[in-house]
mmCIF file of C-alpha atoms in Angstrom:
data_model
loop_
_atom_site.group_PDB
_atom_site.id
_atom_site.type_symbol
_atom_site.label_atom_id
_atom_site.label_comp_id
_atom_site.label_asym_id
_atom_site.label_seq_id
_atom_site.Cartn_x
_atom_site.Cartn_y
_atom_site.Cartn_z
ATOM 1 C CA MET A 18 -8.503 -12.043 -0.560
ATOM 2 C CA LEU A 19 -6.205 -9.332 -1.245
ATOM 3 C CA VAL A 20 -3.053 -11.147 -0.351
ATOM 4 C CA GLU A 21 -4.479 -14.112 -1.920
ATOM 5 C CA ARG A 22 -4.681 -12.246 -5.526
ATOM 6 C CA ALA A 23 -1.240 -10.727 -4.904
ATOM 7 C CA ILE A 24 -2.736 -7.541 -4.559
ATOM 8 C CA ALA A 25 -1.008 -6.558 -1.224
ATOM 9 C CA PRO A 26 1.882 -8.492 -0.113
ATOM 10 C CA SER A 27 0.650 -8.845 3.508
ATOM 11 C CA ARG A 28 -2.429 -8.816 5.409
ATOM 12 C CA GLN A 29 -0.930 -5.535 7.183
ATOM 13 C CA ARG A 30 -0.603 -3.879 3.973
ATOM 14 C CA ALA A 31 -3.881 -4.874 2.689
ATOM 15 C CA GLN A 32 -5.587 -3.256 5.755
ATOM 16 C CA ALA A 33 -3.527 0.206 5.186
ATOM 17 C CA MET A 34 -4.672 0.130 1.699
ATOM 18 C CA ILE A 35 -8.409 -0.509 2.719
ATOM 19 C CA MET A 36 -8.175 2.372 5.385
ATOM 20 C CA ALA A 37 -6.505 4.744 2.980
ATOM 21 C CA GLY A 38 -9.341 4.229 0.647
ATOM 22 C CA LYS A 39 -7.476 2.643 -2.067
ATOM 23 C CA ILE A 40 -9.501 -0.559 -2.638
ATOM 24 C CA LEU A 41 -12.935 -0.728 -4.692
ATOM 25 C CA VAL A 42 -14.788 -3.684 -5.113
ATOM 26 C CA ASN A 43 -17.107 -3.775 -7.835
ATOM 27 C CA ASN A 44 -16.593 -0.153 -7.977
ATOM 28 C CA LEU A 45 -17.598 0.691 -4.600
ATOM 29 C CA PRO A 46 -15.258 1.728 -2.110
ATOM 30 C CA VAL A 47 -14.275 -0.591 0.887
ATOM 31 C CA ASP A 48 -13.989 0.872 4.234
ATOM 32 C CA LYS A 49 -13.515 -2.172 6.551
ATOM 33 C CA ALA A 50 -10.979 -5.055 6.484
ATOM 34 C CA GLY A 51 -13.467 -7.494 7.125
ATOM 35 C CA HIS A 52 -15.725 -6.767 4.250
ATOM 36 C CA LEU A 53 -16.413 -10.153 2.642
ATOM 37 C CA ILE A 54 -15.407 -10.568 -1.108
ATOM 38 C CA SER A 55 -16.331 -13.173 -3.279
ATOM 39 C CA LYS A 56 -13.900 -14.771 -5.777
ATOM 40 C CA ASN A 57 -16.052 -13.439 -8.808
ATOM 41 C CA ASP A 58 -15.949 -9.798 -7.420
ATOM 42 C CA SER A 59 -14.226 -7.193 -9.251
ATOM 43 C CA ILE A 60 -11.251 -5.540 -7.200
ATOM 44 C CA VAL A 61 -9.446 -2.437 -8.272
ATOM 45 C CA VAL A 62 -6.715 -0.280 -6.611
ATOM 46 C CA LYS A 63 -7.194 3.324 -7.200
ATOM 47 C CA GLY A 64 -4.051 5.128 -7.804
ATOM 48 C CA LYS A 65 -0.529 3.959 -7.192
ATOM 49 C CA ASP A 66 0.354 2.086 -4.023
ATOM 50 C CA ILE A 67 3.101 3.394 -2.102
ATOM 51 C CA PRO A 68 5.995 0.925 -1.406
ATOM 52 C CA PHE A 69 6.323 2.351 1.899
ATOM 53 C CA VAL A 70 4.693 1.824 5.450
ATOM 54 C CA SER A 71 3.413 5.666 5.342
ATOM 55 C CA ARG A 72 3.544 8.860 2.824
ATOM 56 C CA GLY A 73 6.555 9.851 5.370
ATOM 57 C CA GLY A 74 8.741 7.032 3.262
ATOM 58 C CA LEU A 75 8.131 9.016 0.043
ATOM 59 C CA LYS A 76 9.292 12.358 1.669
ATOM 60 C CA LEU A 77 12.439 10.734 3.118
ATOM 61 C CA GLU A 78 13.079 9.209 -0.327
ATOM 62 C CA ALA A 79 12.775 12.385 -2.082
ATOM 63 C CA ALA A 80 15.164 14.082 0.434
ATOM 64 C CA LEU A 81 17.632 11.439 -0.519
ATOM 65 C CA GLN A 82 17.249 11.961 -3.874
ATOM 66 C CA ALA A 83 17.508 15.922 -3.632
ATOM 67 C CA LEU A 84 20.682 15.560 -1.463
ATOM 68 C CA GLU A 85 21.829 12.923 -3.343
ATOM 69 C CA LEU A 86 22.667 10.596 -0.501
ATOM 70 C CA ASN A 87 23.580 6.936 -0.908
ATOM 71 C CA LEU A 88 22.788 4.855 1.914
ATOM 72 C CA ASP A 89 23.580 1.438 0.273
ATOM 73 C CA GLY A 90 25.049 -0.924 2.655
ATOM 74 C CA LEU A 91 24.444 1.377 5.691
ATOM 75 C CA ILE A 92 22.264 0.517 8.833
ATOM 76 C CA CYS A 93 19.716 3.542 9.287
ATOM 77 C CA LEU A 94 17.386 4.405 11.972
ATOM 78 C CA ASP A 95 14.275 6.421 11.419
#
């Protein structure tokens, strides 16, 4: 339902958001990806969703900005 409503770009990201405790259905936290949601249920995302697979991406982004590194056009391996 999160992908269907364009709240998450993929099922994997939806599952990660649920496991992180970011999804509320009818103002109650959802703790399982298999939680049944109806079309009339209210879905809210707590806080900002991060654009990376994990919080490590936020640390890497901060380091690149602090060091003023531009990686455009480069292939990088983490």
